[in-house]
Coordinates of N, CA, C and O and ligand atoms in Angstrom, one line a residue:
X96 N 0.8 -1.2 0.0 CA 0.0 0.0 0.0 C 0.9 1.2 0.0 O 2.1 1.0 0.2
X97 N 0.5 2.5 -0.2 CA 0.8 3.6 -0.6 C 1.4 4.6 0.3 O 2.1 5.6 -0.1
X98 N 0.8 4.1 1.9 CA 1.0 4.4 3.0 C 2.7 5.2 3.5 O 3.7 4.6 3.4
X99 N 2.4 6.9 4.0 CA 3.7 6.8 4.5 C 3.7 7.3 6.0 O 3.0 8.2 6.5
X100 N 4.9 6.0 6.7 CA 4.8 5.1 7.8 C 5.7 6.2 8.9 O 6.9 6.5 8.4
X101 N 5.4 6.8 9.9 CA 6.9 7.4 10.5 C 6.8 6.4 12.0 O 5.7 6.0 12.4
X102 N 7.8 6.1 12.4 CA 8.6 5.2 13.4 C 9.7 5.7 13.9 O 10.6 6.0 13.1
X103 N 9.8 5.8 15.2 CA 10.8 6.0 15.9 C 10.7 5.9 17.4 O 9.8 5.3 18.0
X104 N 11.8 6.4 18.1 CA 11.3 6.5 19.7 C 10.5 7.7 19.9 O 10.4 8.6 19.1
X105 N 9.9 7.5 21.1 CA 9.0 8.3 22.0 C 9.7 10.4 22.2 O 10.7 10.8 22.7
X106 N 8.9 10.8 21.5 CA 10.0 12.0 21.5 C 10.7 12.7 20.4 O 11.2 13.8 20.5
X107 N 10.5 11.8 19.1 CA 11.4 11.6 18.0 C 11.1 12.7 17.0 O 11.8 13.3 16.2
X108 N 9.5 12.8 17.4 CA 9.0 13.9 16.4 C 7.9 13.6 15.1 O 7.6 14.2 14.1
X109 N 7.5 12.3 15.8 CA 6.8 11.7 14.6 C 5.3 12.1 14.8 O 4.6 11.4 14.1
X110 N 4.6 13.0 15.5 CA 3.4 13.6 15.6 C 3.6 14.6 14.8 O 3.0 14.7 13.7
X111 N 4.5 15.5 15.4 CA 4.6 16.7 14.3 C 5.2 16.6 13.2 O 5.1 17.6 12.4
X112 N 5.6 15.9 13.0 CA 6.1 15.5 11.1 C 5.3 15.4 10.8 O 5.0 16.2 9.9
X113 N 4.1 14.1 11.3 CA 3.3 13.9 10.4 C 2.1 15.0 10.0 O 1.4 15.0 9.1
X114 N 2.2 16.1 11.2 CA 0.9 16.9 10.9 C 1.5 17.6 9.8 O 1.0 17.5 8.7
X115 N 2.4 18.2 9.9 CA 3.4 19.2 8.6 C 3.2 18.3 7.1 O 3.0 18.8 6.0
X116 N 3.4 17.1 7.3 CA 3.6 16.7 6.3 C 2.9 15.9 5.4 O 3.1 15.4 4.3
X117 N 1.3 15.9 6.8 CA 0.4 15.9 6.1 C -0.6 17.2 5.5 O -1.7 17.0 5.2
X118 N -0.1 18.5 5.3 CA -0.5 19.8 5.0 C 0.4 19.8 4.0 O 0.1 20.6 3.1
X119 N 1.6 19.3 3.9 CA 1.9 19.4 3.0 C 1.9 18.8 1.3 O 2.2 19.3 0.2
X120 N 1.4 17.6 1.8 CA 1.2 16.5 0.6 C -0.4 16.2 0.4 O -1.2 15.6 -0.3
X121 N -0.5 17.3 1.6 CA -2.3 16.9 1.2 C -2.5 15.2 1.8 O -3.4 14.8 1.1
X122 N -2.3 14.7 2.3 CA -2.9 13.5 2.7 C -3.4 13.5 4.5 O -3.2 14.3 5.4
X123 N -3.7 12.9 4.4 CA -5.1 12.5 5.7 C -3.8 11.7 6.7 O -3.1 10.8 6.4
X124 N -3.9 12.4 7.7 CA -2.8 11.7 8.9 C -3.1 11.2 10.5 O -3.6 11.8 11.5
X125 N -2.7 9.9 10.3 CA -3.4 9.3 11.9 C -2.4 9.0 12.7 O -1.3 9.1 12.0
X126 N -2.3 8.6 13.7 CA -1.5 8.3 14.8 C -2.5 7.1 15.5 O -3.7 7.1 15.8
X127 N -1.3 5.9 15.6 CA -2.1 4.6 16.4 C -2.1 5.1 17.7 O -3.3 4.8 18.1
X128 N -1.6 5.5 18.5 CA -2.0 6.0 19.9 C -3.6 6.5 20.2 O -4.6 6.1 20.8
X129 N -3.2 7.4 19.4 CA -5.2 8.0 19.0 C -6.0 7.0 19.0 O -7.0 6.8 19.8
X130 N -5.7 6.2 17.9 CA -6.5 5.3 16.9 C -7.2 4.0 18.1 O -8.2 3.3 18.0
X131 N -6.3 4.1 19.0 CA -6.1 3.0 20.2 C -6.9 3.6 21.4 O -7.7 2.8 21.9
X132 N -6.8 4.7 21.7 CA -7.5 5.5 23.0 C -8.7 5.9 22.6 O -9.6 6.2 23.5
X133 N -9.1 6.0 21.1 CA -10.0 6.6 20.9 C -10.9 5.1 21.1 O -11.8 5.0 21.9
X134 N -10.6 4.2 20.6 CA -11.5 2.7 20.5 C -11.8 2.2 21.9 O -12.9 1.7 22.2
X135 N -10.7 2.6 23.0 CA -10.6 1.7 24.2 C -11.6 2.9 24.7 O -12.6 2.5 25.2
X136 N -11.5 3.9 24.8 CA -12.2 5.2 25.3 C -11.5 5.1 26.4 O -12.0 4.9 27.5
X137 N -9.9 5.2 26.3 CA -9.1 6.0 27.5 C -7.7 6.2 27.0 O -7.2 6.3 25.9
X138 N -7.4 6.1 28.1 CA -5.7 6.7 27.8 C -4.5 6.1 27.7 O -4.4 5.5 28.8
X139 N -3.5 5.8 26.9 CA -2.6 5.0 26.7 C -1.7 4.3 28.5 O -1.3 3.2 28.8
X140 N -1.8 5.6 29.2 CA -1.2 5.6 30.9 C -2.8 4.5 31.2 O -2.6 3.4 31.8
X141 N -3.6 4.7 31.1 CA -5.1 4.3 31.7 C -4.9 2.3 31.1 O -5.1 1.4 31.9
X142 N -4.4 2.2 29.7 CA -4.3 0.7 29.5 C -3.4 0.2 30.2 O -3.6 -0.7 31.0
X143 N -2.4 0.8 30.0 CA -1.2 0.6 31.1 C -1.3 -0.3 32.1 O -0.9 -1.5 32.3
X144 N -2.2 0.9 32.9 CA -2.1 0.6 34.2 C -2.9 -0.7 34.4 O -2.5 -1.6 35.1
X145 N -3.6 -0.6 33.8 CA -5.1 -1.6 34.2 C -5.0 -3.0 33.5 O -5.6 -3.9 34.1
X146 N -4.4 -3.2 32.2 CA -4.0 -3.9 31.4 C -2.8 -4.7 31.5 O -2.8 -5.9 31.6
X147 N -1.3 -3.7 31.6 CA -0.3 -3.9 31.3 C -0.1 -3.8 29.8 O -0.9 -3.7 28.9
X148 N 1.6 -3.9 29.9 CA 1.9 -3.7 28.6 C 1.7 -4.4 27.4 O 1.5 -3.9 26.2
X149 N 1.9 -5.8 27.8 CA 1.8 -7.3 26.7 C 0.3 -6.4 25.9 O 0.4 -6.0 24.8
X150 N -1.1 -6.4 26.7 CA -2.0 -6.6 26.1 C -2.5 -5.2 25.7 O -3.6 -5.3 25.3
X151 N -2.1 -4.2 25.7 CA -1.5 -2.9 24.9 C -0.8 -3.3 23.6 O -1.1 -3.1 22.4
X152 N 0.2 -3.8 23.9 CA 1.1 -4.4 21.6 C -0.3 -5.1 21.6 O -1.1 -4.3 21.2
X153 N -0.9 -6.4 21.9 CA -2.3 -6.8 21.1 C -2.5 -5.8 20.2 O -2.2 -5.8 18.9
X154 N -3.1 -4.6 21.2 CA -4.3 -3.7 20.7 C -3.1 -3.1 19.5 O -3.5 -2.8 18.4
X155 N -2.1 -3.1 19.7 CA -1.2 -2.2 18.2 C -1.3 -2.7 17.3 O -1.6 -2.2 16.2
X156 N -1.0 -4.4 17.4 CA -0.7 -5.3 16.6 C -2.4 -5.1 16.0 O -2.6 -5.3 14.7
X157 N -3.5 -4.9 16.7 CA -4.7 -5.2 15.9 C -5.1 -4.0 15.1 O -5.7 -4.0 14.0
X158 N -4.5 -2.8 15.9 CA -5.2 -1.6 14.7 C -4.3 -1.6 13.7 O -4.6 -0.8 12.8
X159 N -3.1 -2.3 13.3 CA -2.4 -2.7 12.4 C -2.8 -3.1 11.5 O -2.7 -2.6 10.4
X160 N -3.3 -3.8 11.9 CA -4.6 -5.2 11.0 C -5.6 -4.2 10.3 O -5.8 -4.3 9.1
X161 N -6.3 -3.2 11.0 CA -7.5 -2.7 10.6 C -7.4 -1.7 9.7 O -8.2 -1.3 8.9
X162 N -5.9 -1.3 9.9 CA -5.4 -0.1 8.7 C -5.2 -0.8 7.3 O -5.3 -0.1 6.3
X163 N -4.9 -2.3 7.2 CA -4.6 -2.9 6.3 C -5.9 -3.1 5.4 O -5.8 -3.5 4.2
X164 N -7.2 -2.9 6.0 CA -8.3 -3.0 5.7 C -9.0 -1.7 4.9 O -9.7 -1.8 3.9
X165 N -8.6 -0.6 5.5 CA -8.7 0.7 4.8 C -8.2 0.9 3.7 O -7.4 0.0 3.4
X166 N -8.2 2.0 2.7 CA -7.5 2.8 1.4 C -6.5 3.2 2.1 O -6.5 3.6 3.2
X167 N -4.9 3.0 0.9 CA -4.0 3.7 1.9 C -3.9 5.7 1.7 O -4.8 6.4 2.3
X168 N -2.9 6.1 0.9 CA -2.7 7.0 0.9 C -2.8 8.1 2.4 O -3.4 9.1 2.7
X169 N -2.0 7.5 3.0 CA -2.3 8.4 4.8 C -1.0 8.1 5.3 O -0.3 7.1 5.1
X170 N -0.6 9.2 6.2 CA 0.5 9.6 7.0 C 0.1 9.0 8.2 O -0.8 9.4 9.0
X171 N 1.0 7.6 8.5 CA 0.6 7.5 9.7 C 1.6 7.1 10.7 O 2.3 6.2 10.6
X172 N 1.7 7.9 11.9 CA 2.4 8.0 13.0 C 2.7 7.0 14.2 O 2.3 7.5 15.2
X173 N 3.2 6.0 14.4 CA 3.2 4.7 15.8 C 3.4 5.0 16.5 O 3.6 6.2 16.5
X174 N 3.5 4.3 18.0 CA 3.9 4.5 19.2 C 5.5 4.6 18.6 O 5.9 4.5 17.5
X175 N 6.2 4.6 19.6 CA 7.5 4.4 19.8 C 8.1 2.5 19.4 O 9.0 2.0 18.8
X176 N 6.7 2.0 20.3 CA 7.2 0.5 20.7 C 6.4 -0.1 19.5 O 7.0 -1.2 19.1
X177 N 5.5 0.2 19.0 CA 5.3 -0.9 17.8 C 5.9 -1.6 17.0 O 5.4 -2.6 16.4
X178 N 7.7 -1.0 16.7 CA 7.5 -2.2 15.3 C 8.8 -3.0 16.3 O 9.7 -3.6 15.7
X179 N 8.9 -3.1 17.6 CA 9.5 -4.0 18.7 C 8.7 -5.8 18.2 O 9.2 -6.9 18.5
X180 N 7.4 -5.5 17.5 CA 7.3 -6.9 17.4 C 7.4 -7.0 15.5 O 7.2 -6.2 14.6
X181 N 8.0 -8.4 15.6 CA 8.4 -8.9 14.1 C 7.1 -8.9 13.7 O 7.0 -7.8 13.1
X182 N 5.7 -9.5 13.6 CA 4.7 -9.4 13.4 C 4.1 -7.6 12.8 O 3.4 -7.3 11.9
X183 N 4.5 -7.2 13.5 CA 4.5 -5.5 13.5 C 5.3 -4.6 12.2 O 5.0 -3.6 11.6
X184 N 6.4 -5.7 12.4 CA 7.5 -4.7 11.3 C 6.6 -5.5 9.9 O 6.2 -5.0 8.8
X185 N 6.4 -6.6 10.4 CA 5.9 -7.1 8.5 C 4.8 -6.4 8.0 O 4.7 -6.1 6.8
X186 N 3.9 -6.1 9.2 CA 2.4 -5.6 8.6 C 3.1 -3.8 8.4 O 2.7 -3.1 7.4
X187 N 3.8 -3.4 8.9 CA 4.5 -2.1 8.5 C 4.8 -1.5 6.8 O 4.6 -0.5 6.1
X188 N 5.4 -2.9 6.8 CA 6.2 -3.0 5.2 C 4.9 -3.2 4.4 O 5.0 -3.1 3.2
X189 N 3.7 -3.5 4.9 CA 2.8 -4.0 3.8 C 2.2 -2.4 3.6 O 2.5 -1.7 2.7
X190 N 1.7 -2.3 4.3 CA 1.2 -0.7 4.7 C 1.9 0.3 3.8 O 1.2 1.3 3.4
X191 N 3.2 0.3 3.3 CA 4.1 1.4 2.8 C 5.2 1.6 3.2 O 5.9 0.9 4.0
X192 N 5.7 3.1 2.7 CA 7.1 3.3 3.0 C 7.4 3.6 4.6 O 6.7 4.1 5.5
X193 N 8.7 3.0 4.7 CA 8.9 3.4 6.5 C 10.1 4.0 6.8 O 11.3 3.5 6.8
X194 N 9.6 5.7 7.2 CA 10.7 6.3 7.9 C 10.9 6.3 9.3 O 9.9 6.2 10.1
X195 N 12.2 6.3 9.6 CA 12.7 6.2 11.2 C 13.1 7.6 11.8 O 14.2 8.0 11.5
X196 N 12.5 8.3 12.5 CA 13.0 9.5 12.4 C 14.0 9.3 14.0 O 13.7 9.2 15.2
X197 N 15.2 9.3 13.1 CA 16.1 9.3 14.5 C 16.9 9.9 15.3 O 18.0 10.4 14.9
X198 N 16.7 10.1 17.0 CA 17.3 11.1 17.3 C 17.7 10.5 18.5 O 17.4 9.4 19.0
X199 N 18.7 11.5 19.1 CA 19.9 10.9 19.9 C 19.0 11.0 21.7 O 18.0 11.8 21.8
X200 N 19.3 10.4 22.6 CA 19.0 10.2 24.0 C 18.7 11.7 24.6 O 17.6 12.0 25.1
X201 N 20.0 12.6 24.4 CA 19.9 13.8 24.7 C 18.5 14.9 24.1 O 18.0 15.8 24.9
X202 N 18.1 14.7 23.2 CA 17.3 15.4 22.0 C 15.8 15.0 23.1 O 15.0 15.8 23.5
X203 N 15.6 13.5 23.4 CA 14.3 13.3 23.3 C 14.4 13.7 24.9 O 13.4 14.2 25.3
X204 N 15.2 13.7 25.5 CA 15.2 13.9 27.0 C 14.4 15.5 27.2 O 13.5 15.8 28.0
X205 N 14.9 16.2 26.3 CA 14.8 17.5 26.7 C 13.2 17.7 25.9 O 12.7 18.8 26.2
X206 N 12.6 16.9 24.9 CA 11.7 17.0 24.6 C 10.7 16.5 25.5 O 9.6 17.0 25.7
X207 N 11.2 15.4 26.0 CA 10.4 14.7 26.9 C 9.9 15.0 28.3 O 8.8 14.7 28.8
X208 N 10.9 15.6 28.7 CA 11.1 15.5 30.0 C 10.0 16.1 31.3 O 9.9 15.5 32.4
X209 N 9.4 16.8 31.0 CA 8.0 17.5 31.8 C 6.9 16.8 31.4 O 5.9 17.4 31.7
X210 N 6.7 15.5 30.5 CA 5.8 14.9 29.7 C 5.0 14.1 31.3 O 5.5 14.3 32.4
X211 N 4.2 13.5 31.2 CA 3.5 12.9 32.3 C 2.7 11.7 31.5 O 2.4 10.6 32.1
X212 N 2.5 12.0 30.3 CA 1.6 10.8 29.6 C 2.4 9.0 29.0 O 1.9 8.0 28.6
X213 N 3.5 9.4 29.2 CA 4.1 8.3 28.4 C 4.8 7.5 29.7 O 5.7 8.1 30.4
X214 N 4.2 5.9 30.0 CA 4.3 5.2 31.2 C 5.8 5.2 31.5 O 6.4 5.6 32.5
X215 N 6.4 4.4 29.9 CA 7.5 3.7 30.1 C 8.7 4.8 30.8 O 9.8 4.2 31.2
X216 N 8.6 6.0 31.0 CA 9.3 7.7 31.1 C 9.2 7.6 32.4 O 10.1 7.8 33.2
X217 N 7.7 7.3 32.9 CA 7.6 7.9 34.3 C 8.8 7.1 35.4 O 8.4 6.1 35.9
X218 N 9.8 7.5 35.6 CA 11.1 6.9 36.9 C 11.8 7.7 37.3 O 11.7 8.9 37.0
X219 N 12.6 7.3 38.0 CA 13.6 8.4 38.5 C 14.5 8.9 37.7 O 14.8 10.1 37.7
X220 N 15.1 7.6 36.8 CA 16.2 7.9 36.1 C 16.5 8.2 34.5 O 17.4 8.0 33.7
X221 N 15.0 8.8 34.4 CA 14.7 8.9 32.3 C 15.3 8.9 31.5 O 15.4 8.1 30.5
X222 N 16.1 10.1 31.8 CA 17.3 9.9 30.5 C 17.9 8.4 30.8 O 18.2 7.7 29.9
X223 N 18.1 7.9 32.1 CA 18.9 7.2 31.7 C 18.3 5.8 31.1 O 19.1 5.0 30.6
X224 N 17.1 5.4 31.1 CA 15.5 4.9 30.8 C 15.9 5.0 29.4 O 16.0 3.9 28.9
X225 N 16.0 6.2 28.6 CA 15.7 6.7 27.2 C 17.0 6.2 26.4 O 17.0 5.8 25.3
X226 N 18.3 6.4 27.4 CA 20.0 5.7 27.2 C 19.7 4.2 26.7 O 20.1 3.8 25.6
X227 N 19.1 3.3 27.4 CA 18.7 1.7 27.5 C 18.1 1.5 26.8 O 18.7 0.8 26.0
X228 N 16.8 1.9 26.4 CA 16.2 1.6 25.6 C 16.4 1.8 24.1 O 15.9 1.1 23.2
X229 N 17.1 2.7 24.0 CA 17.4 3.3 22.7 C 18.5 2.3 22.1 O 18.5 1.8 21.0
X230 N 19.4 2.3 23.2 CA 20.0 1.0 22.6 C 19.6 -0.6 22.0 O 20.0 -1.3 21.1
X231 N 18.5 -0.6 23.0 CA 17.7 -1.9 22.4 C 17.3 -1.6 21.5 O 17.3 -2.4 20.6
X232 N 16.7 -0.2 21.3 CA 15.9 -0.4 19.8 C 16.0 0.3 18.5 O 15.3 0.4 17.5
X233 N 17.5 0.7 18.8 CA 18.0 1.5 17.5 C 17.9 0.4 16.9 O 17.1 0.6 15.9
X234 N 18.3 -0.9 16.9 CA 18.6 -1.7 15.3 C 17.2 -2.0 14.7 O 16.9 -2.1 13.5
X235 N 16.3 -2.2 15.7 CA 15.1 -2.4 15.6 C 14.3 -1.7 14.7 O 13.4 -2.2 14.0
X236 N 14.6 -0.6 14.9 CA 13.8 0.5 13.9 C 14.5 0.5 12.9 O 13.8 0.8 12.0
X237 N 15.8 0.3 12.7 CA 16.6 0.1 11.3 C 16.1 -0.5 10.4 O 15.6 -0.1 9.3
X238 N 16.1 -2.1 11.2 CA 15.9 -3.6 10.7 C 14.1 -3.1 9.9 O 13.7 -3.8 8.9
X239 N 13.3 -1.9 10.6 CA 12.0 -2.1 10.3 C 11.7 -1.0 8.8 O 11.0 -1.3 7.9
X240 N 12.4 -0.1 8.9 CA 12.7 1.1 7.8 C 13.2 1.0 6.7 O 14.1 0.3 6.4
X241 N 12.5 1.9 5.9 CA 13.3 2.0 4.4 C 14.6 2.9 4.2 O 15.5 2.9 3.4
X242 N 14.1 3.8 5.5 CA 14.7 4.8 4.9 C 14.7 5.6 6.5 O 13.6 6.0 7.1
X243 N 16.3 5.9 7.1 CA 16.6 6.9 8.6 C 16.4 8.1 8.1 O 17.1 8.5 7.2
X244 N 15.6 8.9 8.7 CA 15.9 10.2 8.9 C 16.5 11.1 9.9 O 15.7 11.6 10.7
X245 N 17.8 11.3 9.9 CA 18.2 12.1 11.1 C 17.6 13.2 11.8 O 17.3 14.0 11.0
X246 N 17.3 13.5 13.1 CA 16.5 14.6 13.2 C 17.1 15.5 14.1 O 16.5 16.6 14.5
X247 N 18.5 15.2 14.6 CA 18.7 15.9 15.9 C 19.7 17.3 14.7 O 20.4 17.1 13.8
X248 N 19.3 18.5 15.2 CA 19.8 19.7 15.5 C 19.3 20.2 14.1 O 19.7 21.3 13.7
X249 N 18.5 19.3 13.6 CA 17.6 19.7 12.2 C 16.1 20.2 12.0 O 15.3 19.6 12.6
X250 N 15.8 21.3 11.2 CA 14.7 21.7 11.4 C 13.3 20.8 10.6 O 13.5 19.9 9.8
X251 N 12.1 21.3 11.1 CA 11.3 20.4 10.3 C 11.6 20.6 8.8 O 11.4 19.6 8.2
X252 N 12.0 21.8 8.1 CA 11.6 22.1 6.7 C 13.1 21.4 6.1 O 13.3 21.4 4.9
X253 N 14.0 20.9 7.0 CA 14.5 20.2 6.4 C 14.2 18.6 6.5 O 14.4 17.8 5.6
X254 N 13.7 18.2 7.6 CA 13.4 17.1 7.7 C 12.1 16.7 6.5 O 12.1 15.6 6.0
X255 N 11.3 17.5 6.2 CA 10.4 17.1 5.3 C 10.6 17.3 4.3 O 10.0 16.5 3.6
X256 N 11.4 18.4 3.7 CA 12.0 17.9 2.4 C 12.8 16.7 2.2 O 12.5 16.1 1.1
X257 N 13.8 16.2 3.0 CA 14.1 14.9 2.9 C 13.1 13.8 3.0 O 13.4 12.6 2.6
X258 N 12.0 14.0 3.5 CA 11.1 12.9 3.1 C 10.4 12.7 1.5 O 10.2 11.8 0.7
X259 N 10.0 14.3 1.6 CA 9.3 14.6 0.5 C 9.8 13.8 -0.7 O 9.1 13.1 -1.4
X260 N 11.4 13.9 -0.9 CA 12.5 13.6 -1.6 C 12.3 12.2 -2.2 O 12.0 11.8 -3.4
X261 N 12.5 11.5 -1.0 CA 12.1 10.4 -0.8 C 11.4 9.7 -1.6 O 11.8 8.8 -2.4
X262 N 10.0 10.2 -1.2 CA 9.0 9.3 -1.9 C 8.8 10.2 -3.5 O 8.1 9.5 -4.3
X263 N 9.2 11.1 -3.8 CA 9.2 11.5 -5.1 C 10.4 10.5 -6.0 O 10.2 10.1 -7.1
X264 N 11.5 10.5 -5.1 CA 12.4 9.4 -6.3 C 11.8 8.0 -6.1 O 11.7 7.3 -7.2
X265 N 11.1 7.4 -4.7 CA 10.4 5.7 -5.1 C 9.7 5.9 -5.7 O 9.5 4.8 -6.2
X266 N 8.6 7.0 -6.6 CA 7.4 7.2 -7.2 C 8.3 7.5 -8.7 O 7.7 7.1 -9.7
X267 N 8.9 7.8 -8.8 CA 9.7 7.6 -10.2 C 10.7 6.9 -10.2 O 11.7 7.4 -10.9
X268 N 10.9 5.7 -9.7 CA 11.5 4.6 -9.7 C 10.5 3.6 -10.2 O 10.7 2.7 -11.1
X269 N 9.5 3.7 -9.8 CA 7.9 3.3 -10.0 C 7.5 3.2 -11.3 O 7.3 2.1 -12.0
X270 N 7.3 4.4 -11.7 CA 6.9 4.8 -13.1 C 8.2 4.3 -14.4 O 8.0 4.4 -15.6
X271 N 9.4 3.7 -13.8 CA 10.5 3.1 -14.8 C 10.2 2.1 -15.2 O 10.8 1.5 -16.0
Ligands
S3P395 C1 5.6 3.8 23.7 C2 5.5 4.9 23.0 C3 4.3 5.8 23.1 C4 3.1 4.9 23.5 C5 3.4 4.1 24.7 C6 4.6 3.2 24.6 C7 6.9 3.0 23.6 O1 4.0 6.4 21.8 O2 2.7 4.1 22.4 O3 3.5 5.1 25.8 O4 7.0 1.8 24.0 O5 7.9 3.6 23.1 P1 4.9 7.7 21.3 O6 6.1 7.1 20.7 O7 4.0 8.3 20.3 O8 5.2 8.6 22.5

């Protein structure tokens, strides 16, 4: 499908990419967090708590499924931890193109840091929380992407022209 995919960690910038760049391309832009809170009628901290985490991926892994069921053409935004499952990364790649928008421990700390809604953050030690994990899941988001976008010390209007870029040379790779 037609779909373009942004992925990364918590912090990374893939909410506001995708609104920019869905005003810019004209296409319709969702975010599975939303997509997830709006169905459960609560809050990502609210499944969390009451659920746990295991059966939170379910619910990713299933609105996954239901996107695959829609028209693509749409900008769509993941949690952080979604393409953590192999099942996740495949239905990703079916979906469309996948950017990683990646940025360094330092970058998301300072974006993050006064945040209250995102569980895995809430500790004593965040940055160093954000240090661990990131290591676990840089290859992760590699292994899941077409295509890294660096994002630290860069503005959006360059970050989105480098996407833009992007899917204009796969779309005339296309047409060869
Ligand atoms: C998570 C990222 C969050 C949200 C949940 C878990 C993660 O989404 O899905 O708190 O495991 O990285 P954002 O990346 O949009 O903050």
């Amino acid at each position: 499908m037609d779909n373009v995919i942004l992925i990364g960690f918590m912090g990374s910038g893939k909410t506001t990419v995708g609104l920019r760049l869905s005003y810019r391309l004209r296409m319709p832009v969702i975010d599975t967090d939303k997509e997830i809170e709006k169905e459960q009628k609560r809050t990502i901290s609210e499944i969390f708590a009451q659920e746990g985490e295991a059966r939170f991926r379910d619910m990713e892994t299933d609105c996954l499924k239901r996107l695959l069921d829609n028209p693509g053409g749409r900008i769509i935004s993941v949690g952080g931890g979604l393409p953590l499952r192999e099942e996740n990364r495949a239905l990703l790649h079916r979906l469309g193109q996948v950017f990683y928008l990646k940025a360094e421990a330092g970058t998301i700390y300072e974006r993050v840091k006064h945040d209250t809604t995102r569980p895995l953050l809430q500790c004593d030690d965040p940055l160093g929380r954000i240090r661990d994990m990131l290591a676990d899941r840089d290859g992760i988001y590699r292994q899941a992407a077409d295509r890294v976008i660096e994002v630290d010390d860069r503005d959006f209007g360059q970050i989105l022209d480098e996407i833009a870029d992007s899917l204009a040379e796969a779309e005339k790779r296309r047409e060869l």
